[in-house]
PDB file of C-alpha atoms in Angstrom:
ATOM      1  CA  MET A   1       6.139   4.382 -33.891  1.00 70.00           C
ATOM      2  CA  LYS A   2       5.686   3.008 -30.392  1.00 82.00           C
ATOM      3  CA  LYS A   3       3.426   4.996 -28.086  1.00 95.00           C
ATOM      4  CA  LEU A   4       5.573   7.102 -25.729  1.00 97.00           C
ATOM      5  CA  ALA A   5       4.232   8.045 -22.302  1.00 98.00           C
ATOM      6  CA  PHE A   6       5.601  10.679 -19.953  1.00 98.00           C
ATOM      7  CA  VAL A   7       4.849   9.392 -16.442  1.00 98.00           C
ATOM      8  CA  LEU A   8       4.847  12.119 -13.787  1.00 98.00           C
ATOM      9  CA  SER A   9       5.050  11.139 -10.134  1.00 96.00           C
ATOM     10  CA  GLY A  10       3.664  12.809  -7.056  1.00 94.00           C
ATOM     11  CA  GLY A  11       5.884  14.874  -4.790  1.00 91.00           C
ATOM     12  CA  GLY A  12       4.164  18.102  -3.800  1.00 89.00           C
ATOM     13  CA  ALA A  13       6.355  21.179  -4.130  1.00 90.00           C
ATOM     14  CA  ARG A  14       9.085  19.079  -5.748  1.00 94.00           C
ATOM     15  CA  GLY A  15       6.865  18.984  -8.840  1.00 96.00           C
ATOM     16  CA  ALA A  16       8.733  22.098  -9.980  1.00 97.00           C
ATOM     17  CA  LEU A  17      11.591  19.752 -10.895  1.00 98.00           C
ATOM     18  CA  GLN A  18       9.320  18.147 -13.487  1.00 98.00           C
ATOM     19  CA  VAL A  19       8.657  21.513 -15.104  1.00 98.00           C
ATOM     20  CA  GLY A  20      12.350  22.024 -15.851  1.00 98.00           C
ATOM     21  CA  ALA A  21      12.744  18.426 -16.994  1.00 98.00           C
ATOM     22  CA  LEU A  22       9.779  18.751 -19.355  1.00 98.00           C
ATOM     23  CA  ARG A  23      11.316  21.857 -20.915  1.00 98.00           C
ATOM     24  CA  ALA A  24      14.537  19.969 -21.637  1.00 98.00           C
ATOM     25  CA  LEU A  25      12.591  17.089 -23.195  1.00 97.00           C
ATOM     26  CA  LEU A  26      10.584  19.354 -25.500  1.00 97.00           C
ATOM     27  CA  GLU A  27      13.691  21.335 -26.470  1.00 97.00           C
ATOM     28  CA  ALA A  28      15.188  18.017 -27.583  1.00 96.00           C
ATOM     29  CA  GLU A  29      11.987  17.439 -29.600  1.00 95.00           C
ATOM     30  CA  ILE A  30      10.957  14.477 -27.474  1.00 96.00           C
ATOM     31  CA  TYR A  31       7.168  14.669 -27.349  1.00 97.00           C
ATOM     32  CA  PRO A  32       4.748  12.282 -25.621  1.00 97.00           C
ATOM     33  CA  ASP A  33       1.750  10.502 -27.050  1.00 97.00           C
ATOM     34  CA  MET A  34       0.413  10.133 -23.516  1.00 97.00           C
ATOM     35  CA  LEU A  35       0.746  12.052 -20.245  1.00 98.00           C
ATOM     36  CA  VAL A  36       0.111  10.023 -17.086  1.00 98.00           C
ATOM     37  CA  GLY A  37       0.191  11.819 -13.755  1.00 97.00           C
ATOM     38  CA  THR A  38      -0.575  11.331 -10.110  1.00 96.00           C
ATOM     39  CA  SER A  39      -0.880  14.041  -7.447  1.00 94.00           C
ATOM     40  CA  ILE A  40       1.327  17.020  -8.412  1.00 95.00           C
ATOM     41  CA  GLY A  41       2.305  15.067 -11.524  1.00 97.00           C
ATOM     42  CA  ALA A  42      -1.384  15.078 -12.458  1.00 97.00           C
ATOM     43  CA  VAL A  43      -1.370  18.864 -12.176  1.00 96.00           C
ATOM     44  CA  ASN A  44       1.656  19.240 -14.455  1.00 97.00           C
ATOM     45  CA  ALA A  45       0.328  16.678 -16.937  1.00 98.00           C
ATOM     46  CA  THR A  46      -3.071  18.372 -17.057  1.00 97.00           C
ATOM     47  CA  TYR A  47      -1.619  21.801 -17.719  1.00 96.00           C
ATOM     48  CA  LEU A  48       0.417  20.545 -20.672  1.00 97.00           C
ATOM     49  CA  ALA A  49      -2.398  18.425 -22.085  1.00 96.00           C
ATOM     50  CA  THR A  50      -5.016  21.186 -21.916  1.00 96.00           C
ATOM     51  CA  GLN A  51      -2.738  24.041 -23.010  1.00 95.00           C
ATOM     52  CA  GLY A  52      -0.905  22.049 -25.689  1.00 95.00           C
ATOM     53  CA  VAL A  53       2.409  20.205 -25.411  1.00 97.00           C
ATOM     54  CA  SER A  54       4.752  22.994 -26.457  1.00 96.00           C
ATOM     55  CA  LEU A  55       7.541  25.196 -25.134  1.00 97.00           C
ATOM     56  CA  ASP A  56       5.056  28.087 -24.944  1.00 97.00           C
ATOM     57  CA  SER A  57       2.957  25.990 -22.577  1.00 96.00           C
ATOM     58  CA  ILE A  58       6.053  25.268 -20.488  1.00 97.00           C
ATOM     59  CA  ASP A  59       6.511  29.039 -20.139  1.00 97.00           C
ATOM     60  CA  GLY A  60       2.938  29.264 -18.893  1.00 96.00           C
ATOM     61  CA  LEU A  61       3.500  26.371 -16.492  1.00 96.00           C
ATOM     62  CA  VAL A  62       6.564  28.139 -15.071  1.00 96.00           C
ATOM     63  CA  GLU A  63       4.461  31.257 -14.485  1.00 95.00           C
ATOM     64  CA  ALA A  64       1.767  29.164 -12.775  1.00 93.00           C
ATOM     65  CA  TRP A  65       4.341  27.599 -10.450  1.00 93.00           C
ATOM     66  CA  GLU A  66       5.829  30.977  -9.621  1.00 91.00           C
ATOM     67  CA  SER A  67       2.339  32.250  -8.779  1.00 87.00           C
ATOM     68  CA  ALA A  68       1.705  29.200  -6.595  1.00 84.00           C
ATOM     69  CA  SER A  69       4.931  29.816  -4.701  1.00 79.00           C
ATOM     70  CA  GLN A  70       3.462  33.098  -3.446  1.00 77.00           C
ATOM     71  CA  LEU A  71       0.409  31.388  -1.975  1.00 70.00           C
ATOM     72  CA  ASP A  72      -0.033  29.350   1.197  1.00 59.00           C
ATOM     73  CA  LEU A  73      -1.560  26.421  -0.696  1.00 59.00           C
ATOM     74  CA  LEU A  74      -0.532  23.719   1.803  1.00 55.00           C
ATOM     75  CA  PRO A  75      -0.407  25.137   5.356  1.00 52.00           C
ATOM     76  CA  THR A  76       2.210  23.501   7.583  1.00 52.00           C
ATOM     77  CA  ASN A  77       0.422  23.615  10.952  1.00 48.00           C
ATOM     78  CA  TYR A  78      -0.294  19.889  11.437  1.00 43.00           C
ATOM     79  CA  PHE A  79      -2.049  20.356  14.800  1.00 38.00           C
ATOM     80  CA  ARG A  80      -4.515  22.892  13.404  1.00 46.00           C
ATOM     81  CA  LEU A  81      -5.112  20.787  10.300  1.00 44.00           C
ATOM     82  CA  ALA A  82      -5.663  17.657  12.372  1.00 44.00           C
ATOM     83  CA  LEU A  83      -8.397  19.448  14.323  1.00 41.00           C
ATOM     84  CA  GLN A  84      -9.935  20.792  11.133  1.00 47.00           C
ATOM     85  CA  SER A  85      -9.983  17.344   9.573  1.00 44.00           C
ATOM     86  CA  PHE A  86     -12.821  16.397  11.942  1.00 42.00           C
ATOM     87  CA  THR A  87     -14.914  19.128  10.292  1.00 45.00           C
ATOM     88  CA  GLN A  88     -15.369  20.474   6.787  1.00 46.00           C
ATOM     89  CA  ILE A  89     -13.109  23.476   7.483  1.00 42.00           C
ATOM     90  CA  SER A  90      -9.983  21.889   6.041  1.00 46.00           C
ATOM     91  CA  ARG A  91     -11.758  20.578   2.956  1.00 48.00           C
ATOM     92  CA  ASP A  92     -13.707  23.751   2.277  1.00 54.00           C
ATOM     93  CA  GLY A  93     -10.629  25.941   2.863  1.00 73.00           C
ATOM     94  CA  VAL A  94      -7.675  24.218   1.189  1.00 76.00           C
ATOM     95  CA  TYR A  95      -9.828  22.397  -1.380  1.00 80.00           C
ATOM     96  CA  GLN A  96     -11.495  25.612  -2.527  1.00 81.00           C
ATOM     97  CA  ARG A  97      -8.209  27.505  -2.558  1.00 83.00           C
ATOM     98  CA  MET A  98      -6.582  24.876  -4.760  1.00 84.00           C
ATOM     99  CA  GLN A  99      -9.587  24.637  -7.079  1.00 87.00           C
ATOM    100  CA  ASP A 100      -9.767  28.419  -7.455  1.00 86.00           C
ATOM    101  CA  PHE A 101      -6.071  28.512  -8.327  1.00 84.00           C
ATOM    102  CA  PHE A 102      -6.480  25.902 -11.077  1.00 89.00           C
ATOM    103  CA  ILE A 103      -9.442  27.805 -12.505  1.00 89.00           C
ATOM    104  CA  SER A 104      -7.376  30.995 -12.509  1.00 85.00           C
ATOM    105  CA  GLN A 105      -4.819  29.143 -14.640  1.00 86.00           C
ATOM    106  CA  GLY A 106      -7.415  28.230 -17.259  1.00 89.00           C
ATOM    107  CA  LEU A 107      -8.630  24.823 -16.038  1.00 90.00           C
ATOM    108  CA  THR A 108     -12.359  25.572 -15.923  1.00 89.00           C
ATOM    109  CA  SER A 109     -14.912  22.993 -14.837  1.00 88.00           C
ATOM    110  CA  GLY A 110     -16.288  22.644 -18.371  1.00 91.00           C
ATOM    111  CA  ILE A 111     -13.104  21.142 -19.867  1.00 93.00           C
ATOM    112  CA  ARG A 112     -13.456  17.399 -20.564  1.00 93.00           C
ATOM    113  CA  PHE A 113     -10.947  14.779 -21.606  1.00 94.00           C
ATOM    114  CA  ASN A 114     -12.317  14.615 -25.145  1.00 89.00           C
ATOM    115  CA  ASP A 115     -11.585  18.339 -25.557  1.00 90.00           C
ATOM    116  CA  ILE A 116      -7.839  17.539 -25.635  1.00 92.00           C
ATOM    117  CA  ASP A 117      -6.112  17.197 -28.996  1.00 89.00           C
ATOM    118  CA  GLY A 118      -2.784  15.610 -29.862  1.00 89.00           C
ATOM    119  CA  VAL A 119      -2.054  13.768 -26.622  1.00 96.00           C
ATOM    120  CA  SER A 120      -3.872  11.398 -24.259  1.00 96.00           C
ATOM    121  CA  LEU A 121      -4.222  12.455 -20.629  1.00 97.00           C
ATOM    122  CA  VAL A 122      -4.513   9.888 -17.829  1.00 97.00           C
ATOM    123  CA  LEU A 123      -4.920  10.922 -14.181  1.00 97.00           C
ATOM    124  CA  VAL A 124      -4.586   8.587 -11.200  1.00 97.00           C
ATOM    125  CA  ALA A 125      -6.557   8.583  -7.944  1.00 95.00           C
ATOM    126  CA  THR A 126      -6.946   6.088  -5.099  1.00 94.00           C
ATOM    127  CA  ASP A 127     -10.302   4.569  -4.131  1.00 94.00           C
ATOM    128  CA  LEU A 128     -10.226   3.888  -0.397  1.00 93.00           C
ATOM    129  CA  ASN A 129     -13.410   1.804  -0.580  1.00 94.00           C
ATOM    130  CA  SER A 130     -12.051  -0.731  -3.061  1.00 92.00           C
ATOM    131  CA  GLY A 131      -8.351  -0.358  -2.247  1.00 89.00           C
ATOM    132  CA  GLY A 132      -7.680   0.091  -5.954  1.00 91.00           C
ATOM    133  CA  ILE A 133      -6.613   2.610  -8.546  1.00 93.00           C
ATOM    134  CA  ILE A 134      -9.052   4.867 -10.364  1.00 94.00           C
ATOM    135  CA  LEU A 135      -7.903   5.964 -13.828  1.00 96.00           C
ATOM    136  CA  TYR A 136      -9.438   8.983 -15.493  1.00 95.00           C
ATOM    137  CA  GLY A 137      -8.688   9.209 -19.176  1.00 92.00           C
ATOM    138  CA  PRO A 138      -9.972   9.879 -22.676  1.00 85.00           C
ATOM    139  CA  GLU A 139     -13.213   7.959 -22.078  1.00 78.00           C
ATOM    140  CA  SER A 140     -14.100   9.771 -18.831  1.00 81.00           C
ATOM    141  CA  GLU A 141     -17.089  12.097 -19.005  1.00 83.00           C
ATOM    142  CA  LEU A 142     -16.091  13.871 -15.801  1.00 87.00           C
ATOM    143  CA  SER A 143     -14.669  17.361 -15.637  1.00 93.00           C
ATOM    144  CA  ILE A 144     -10.861  17.268 -15.777  1.00 96.00           C
ATOM    145  CA  LEU A 145     -10.816  19.774 -12.921  1.00 95.00           C
ATOM    146  CA  ASP A 146     -12.762  17.367 -10.692  1.00 93.00           C
ATOM    147  CA  CYS A 147     -10.395  14.531 -11.614  1.00 94.00           C
ATOM    148  CA  VAL A 148      -7.305  16.614 -10.812  1.00 94.00           C
ATOM    149  CA  MET A 149      -8.807  17.471  -7.437  1.00 92.00           C
ATOM    150  CA  ASP A 150      -9.371  13.760  -6.740  1.00 92.00           C
ATOM    151  CA  SER A 151      -5.743  13.011  -7.638  1.00 93.00           C
ATOM    152  CA  ILE A 152      -4.325  15.618  -5.217  1.00 90.00           C
ATOM    153  CA  THR A 153      -6.719  15.046  -2.298  1.00 87.00           C
ATOM    154  CA  LEU A 154      -4.301  14.392   0.557  1.00 78.00           C
ATOM    155  CA  PRO A 155      -5.176  14.527   4.286  1.00 74.00           C
ATOM    156  CA  PRO A 156      -4.764  16.467   6.474  1.00 69.00           C
ATOM    157  CA  TRP A 157      -4.952  19.271   3.911  1.00 71.00           C
ATOM    158  CA  ILE A 158      -7.941  17.913   1.993  1.00 77.00           C
ATOM    159  CA  MET A 159     -10.185  15.093   3.175  1.00 79.00           C
ATOM    160  CA  PRO A 160     -11.132  12.213   0.816  1.00 85.00           C
ATOM    161  CA  ASN A 161     -13.810  12.978  -1.736  1.00 85.00           C
ATOM    162  CA  LYS A 162     -16.994  10.877  -2.011  1.00 87.00           C
ATOM    163  CA  ARG A 163     -18.073  10.257  -5.599  1.00 84.00           C
ATOM    164  CA  GLY A 164     -20.812   7.659  -5.984  1.00 86.00           C
ATOM    165  CA  GLU A 165     -19.555   4.380  -4.487  1.00 91.00           C
ATOM    166  CA  HIS A 166     -15.969   5.645  -4.385  1.00 92.00           C
ATOM    167  CA  LEU A 167     -14.025   7.394  -1.610  1.00 93.00           C
ATOM    168  CA  LEU A 168     -11.234   9.126  -3.478  1.00 92.00           C
ATOM    169  CA  MET A 169      -7.889  10.579  -2.500  1.00 90.00           C
ATOM    170  CA  ASP A 170      -4.353  11.194  -3.761  1.00 92.00           C
ATOM    171  CA  GLY A 171      -3.221   8.721  -6.408  1.00 90.00           C
ATOM    172  CA  GLY A 172       0.231   8.641  -4.861  1.00 89.00           C
ATOM    173  CA  LEU A 173      -1.114   6.533  -2.007  1.00 88.00           C
ATOM    174  CA  ILE A 174      -0.921   3.383  -4.142  1.00 90.00           C
ATOM    175  CA  SER A 175       0.805   4.488  -7.368  1.00 94.00           C
ATOM    176  CA  ASN A 176       3.104   7.424  -6.832  1.00 93.00           C
ATOM    177  CA  LEU A 177       5.080   6.806 -10.047  1.00 95.00           C
ATOM    178  CA  PRO A 178       2.192   5.530 -12.193  1.00 96.00           C
ATOM    179  CA  ILE A 179       3.998   3.130 -14.507  1.00 96.00           C
ATOM    180  CA  GLU A 180       1.361   0.409 -14.166  1.00 96.00           C
ATOM    181  CA  PRO A 181      -1.453   2.819 -15.160  1.00 96.00           C
ATOM    182  CA  ALA A 182       0.588   3.818 -18.223  1.00 96.00           C
ATOM    183  CA  LEU A 183       0.951   0.154 -19.177  1.00 96.00           C
ATOM    184  CA  LYS A 184      -2.789  -0.409 -18.756  1.00 95.00           C
ATOM    185  CA  CYS A 185      -3.465   2.513 -21.099  1.00 95.00           C
ATOM    186  CA  GLY A 186      -1.245   1.156 -23.859  1.00 95.00           C
ATOM    187  CA  ALA A 187       2.133   2.812 -23.321  1.00 96.00           C
ATOM    188  CA  GLU A 188       4.896   1.073 -25.267  1.00 96.00           C
ATOM    189  CA  LYS A 189       7.779   3.276 -24.075  1.00 96.00           C
ATOM    190  CA  ILE A 190       7.935   5.287 -20.862  1.00 97.00           C
ATOM    191  CA  ILE A 191       9.935   8.239 -19.623  1.00 97.00           C
ATOM    192  CA  ALA A 192       9.231   8.412 -15.879  1.00 97.00           C
ATOM    193  CA  LEU A 193       9.949  11.612 -13.954  1.00 98.00           C
ATOM    194  CA  ASP A 194      10.289  10.439 -10.357  1.00 96.00           C
ATOM    195  CA  LEU A 195      10.227  12.946  -7.493  1.00 94.00           C
ATOM    196  CA  ASN A 196      10.663  10.476  -4.644  1.00 89.00           C
ATOM    197  CA  ASP A 197      13.449  11.643  -2.324  1.00 85.00           C
ATOM    198  CA  LEU A 198      14.461   9.411   0.577  1.00 76.00           C
ATOM    199  CA  ARG A 199      16.636  12.099   2.103  1.00 73.00           C
ATOM    200  CA  GLU A 200      15.023  13.498   5.247  1.00 64.00           C
ATOM    201  CA  PRO A 201      13.865  17.105   4.786  1.00 59.00           C
ATOM    202  CA  PRO A 202      14.055  19.617   7.630  1.00 60.00           C
ATOM    203  CA  LEU A 203      10.561  19.366   9.079  1.00 58.00           C
ATOM    204  CA  PRO A 204       8.930  21.771  11.529  1.00 55.00           C
ATOM    205  CA  GLY A 205       6.388  20.666  14.083  1.00 52.00           C
ATOM    206  CA  PRO A 206       5.712  17.431  15.975  1.00 51.00           C
ATOM    207  CA  GLU A 207       7.330  14.059  15.336  1.00 61.00           C
ATOM    208  CA  VAL A 208       4.104  12.710  13.827  1.00 59.00           C
ATOM    209  CA  GLY A 209       4.641  14.945  10.796  1.00 59.00           C
ATOM    210  CA  LYS A 210       8.132  13.569  10.283  1.00 66.00           C
ATOM    211  CA  LEU A 211       6.853  10.013  10.675  1.00 73.00           C
ATOM    212  CA  ILE A 212       4.127  10.554   8.069  1.00 68.00           C
ATOM    213  CA  THR A 213       6.688  11.922   5.616  1.00 69.00           C
ATOM    214  CA  LYS A 214       8.994   8.935   6.107  1.00 74.00           C
ATOM    215  CA  LEU A 215       6.047   6.578   5.684  1.00 77.00           C
ATOM    216  CA  LEU A 216       5.049   8.198   2.389  1.00 74.00           C
ATOM    217  CA  PHE A 217       8.620   7.973   1.096  1.00 78.00           C
ATOM    218  CA  ALA A 218       8.961   4.303   2.044  1.00 80.00           C
ATOM    219  CA  VAL A 219       5.640   3.304   0.470  1.00 81.00           C
ATOM    220  CA  ALA A 220       6.413   5.229  -2.733  1.00 80.00           C
ATOM    221  CA  LYS A 221       9.821   3.558  -3.026  1.00 83.00           C
ATOM    222  CA  ARG A 222       8.336   0.071  -2.712  1.00 88.00           C
ATOM    223  CA  GLN A 223       5.565   0.868  -5.180  1.00 87.00           C
ATOM    224  CA  THR A 224       8.086   2.105  -7.724  1.00 88.00           C
ATOM    225  CA  GLU A 225      10.196  -1.045  -7.436  1.00 92.00           C
ATOM    226  CA  LEU A 226       7.132  -3.221  -8.097  1.00 92.00           C
ATOM    227  CA  GLU A 227       5.888  -1.171 -11.040  1.00 93.00           C
ATOM    228  CA  LEU A 228       9.335  -1.114 -12.640  1.00 92.00           C
ATOM    229  CA  ALA A 229       9.473  -4.905 -12.286  1.00 94.00           C
ATOM    230  CA  LEU A 230       6.056  -5.171 -13.944  1.00 93.00           C
ATOM    231  CA  ALA A 231       7.235  -3.074 -16.898  1.00 93.00           C
ATOM    232  CA  GLU A 232      10.346  -5.219 -17.252  1.00 93.00           C
ATOM    233  CA  GLU A 233       8.260  -8.380 -17.256  1.00 93.00           C
ATOM    234  CA  SER A 234       6.009  -6.797 -19.902  1.00 94.00           C
ATOM    235  CA  GLN A 235       9.122  -5.898 -21.949  1.00 95.00           C
ATOM    236  CA  ILE A 236       8.192  -2.211 -21.950  1.00 95.00           C
ATOM    237  CA  PRO A 237      11.281   0.016 -21.724  1.00 94.00           C
ATOM    238  CA  VAL A 238      11.178   2.520 -18.857  1.00 95.00           C
ATOM    239  CA  LEU A 239      13.654   5.369 -18.698  1.00 95.00           C
ATOM    240  CA  ARG A 240      13.326   6.514 -15.081  1.00 95.00           C
ATOM    241  CA  ILE A 241      14.848   9.845 -14.112  1.00 95.00           C
ATOM    242  CA  ASN A 242      15.041  10.514 -10.366  1.00 94.00           C
ATOM    243  CA  LEU A 243      14.745  14.288 -10.022  1.00 96.00           C
ATOM    244  CA  LEU A 244      16.335  15.634  -6.845  1.00 92.00           C
ATOM    245  CA  GLY A 245      17.031  19.104  -5.549  1.00 87.00           C
ATOM    246  CA  ASP A 246      20.442  19.879  -4.117  1.00 89.00           C
ATOM    247  CA  LYS A 247      18.813  19.477  -0.696  1.00 88.00           C
ATOM    248  CA  PRO A 248      15.657  17.659   0.462  1.00 85.00           C
ATOM    249  CA  ILE A 249      12.460  19.697   0.160  1.00 84.00           C
ATOM    250  CA  ALA A 250       9.260  19.061   2.116  1.00 78.00           C
ATOM    251  CA  LEU A 251       6.097  18.308   0.134  1.00 78.00           C
ATOM    252  CA  TRP A 252       4.466  21.591   1.156  1.00 79.00           C
ATOM    253  CA  ASP A 253       7.469  23.934   0.816  1.00 82.00           C
ATOM    254  CA  PHE A 254       6.830  25.955  -2.360  1.00 86.00           C
ATOM    255  CA  GLN A 255       9.532  28.535  -1.636  1.00 87.00           C
ATOM    256  CA  HIS A 256      12.184  26.857  -3.809  1.00 91.00           C
ATOM    257  CA  THR A 257      10.283  26.792  -7.090  1.00 93.00           C
ATOM    258  CA  ARG A 258      12.747  28.676  -9.276  1.00 95.00           C
ATOM    259  CA  GLU A 259      15.799  26.708  -8.151  1.00 95.00           C
ATOM    260  CA  LEU A 260      13.954  23.392  -8.547  1.00 97.00           C
ATOM    261  CA  ILE A 261      12.823  24.248 -12.085  1.00 97.00           C
ATOM    262  CA  ASP A 262      16.427  25.055 -13.001  1.00 97.00           C
ATOM    263  CA  ARG A 263      17.685  21.911 -11.308  1.00 97.00           C
ATOM    264  CA  GLY A 264      15.159  19.726 -13.128  1.00 97.00           C
ATOM    265  CA  TYR A 265      16.179  21.271 -16.439  1.00 97.00           C
ATOM    266  CA  GLU A 266      19.893  20.661 -15.888  1.00 97.00           C
ATOM    267  CA  THR A 267      19.294  17.098 -14.684  1.00 96.00           C
ATOM    268  CA  MET A 268      17.285  16.232 -17.783  1.00 96.00           C
ATOM    269  CA  LYS A 269      19.696  17.996 -20.141  1.00 95.00           C
ATOM    270  CA  SER A 270      22.451  15.731 -18.821  1.00 94.00           C
ATOM    271  CA  LYS A 271      20.296  12.687 -19.687  1.00 93.00           C
ATOM    272  CA  ILE A 272      19.101  13.723 -23.153  1.00 92.00           C
ATOM    273  CA  LEU A 273      21.739  11.867 -25.155  1.00 87.00           C
ATOM    274  CA  GLU A 274      21.021   8.683 -23.200  1.00 85.00           C
ATOM    275  CA  LEU A 275      17.279   9.126 -23.815  1.00 85.00           C
ATOM    276  CA  VAL A 276      17.656   9.777 -27.537  1.00 81.00           C
ATOM    277  CA  GLU A 277      19.779   6.649 -27.942  1.00 81.00           C
ATOM    278  CA  ALA A 278      17.318   4.572 -25.939  1.00 78.00           C
ATOM    279  CA  LEU A 279      14.296   5.851 -27.880  1.00 77.00           C
TER     280      LEU A 279
END
């Protein structure tokens, strides 16, 4: 059997779409050998890998997302956050809030990659010092919690994290749909759950916030095109599913969790026959 990887992209609050899609995949008895995630995809991948890849774990992931939707995890006041980014206030506030939430969901600091059974977990971060990708996986001796925090570290909410010679931040900066990392880790078939949405969401606040969002979308689109081309050249089949809500959702808007989970489920259900035939 060829090694099957589920590749989970970044996309902030739109990560709820992946939760529904993952349920549909497991219901169809399509299980991964490897989970590769960046940013919010790293969060979803980590939950499944550490809790066990099962429908019961999907139920727990749904509950975690519904809890997160009640919290102000990513504040939307860009001006305040920009000021805070010159201090440690933003990092100590949002960083600690996010870390505490993950711990409350069972991801304690003592859990290591070699504690996971049945599936390989690979998390993606960006190293600003080298301009390259950092992959955390089965051979990493770091805490999985620390690695997840590296993968979701996105200014202005959380400032880059110094670890040794590395300056680490969100993996989505240079690999938002981490197909290349999956290839490097030995994936032979890939189901990629892509959250990139080029539709313009309704954004509050100054024009700089809207510009940053457009920039992130454009970079992610180009990255995805290049990584898909690399997989094709390597003759590794990639089944890419673009998960979209019925309207564009901002990265930080967690108020649509339930509808996005349902939408992701229905989208994947409509693709199951195609996936089964391709696999």
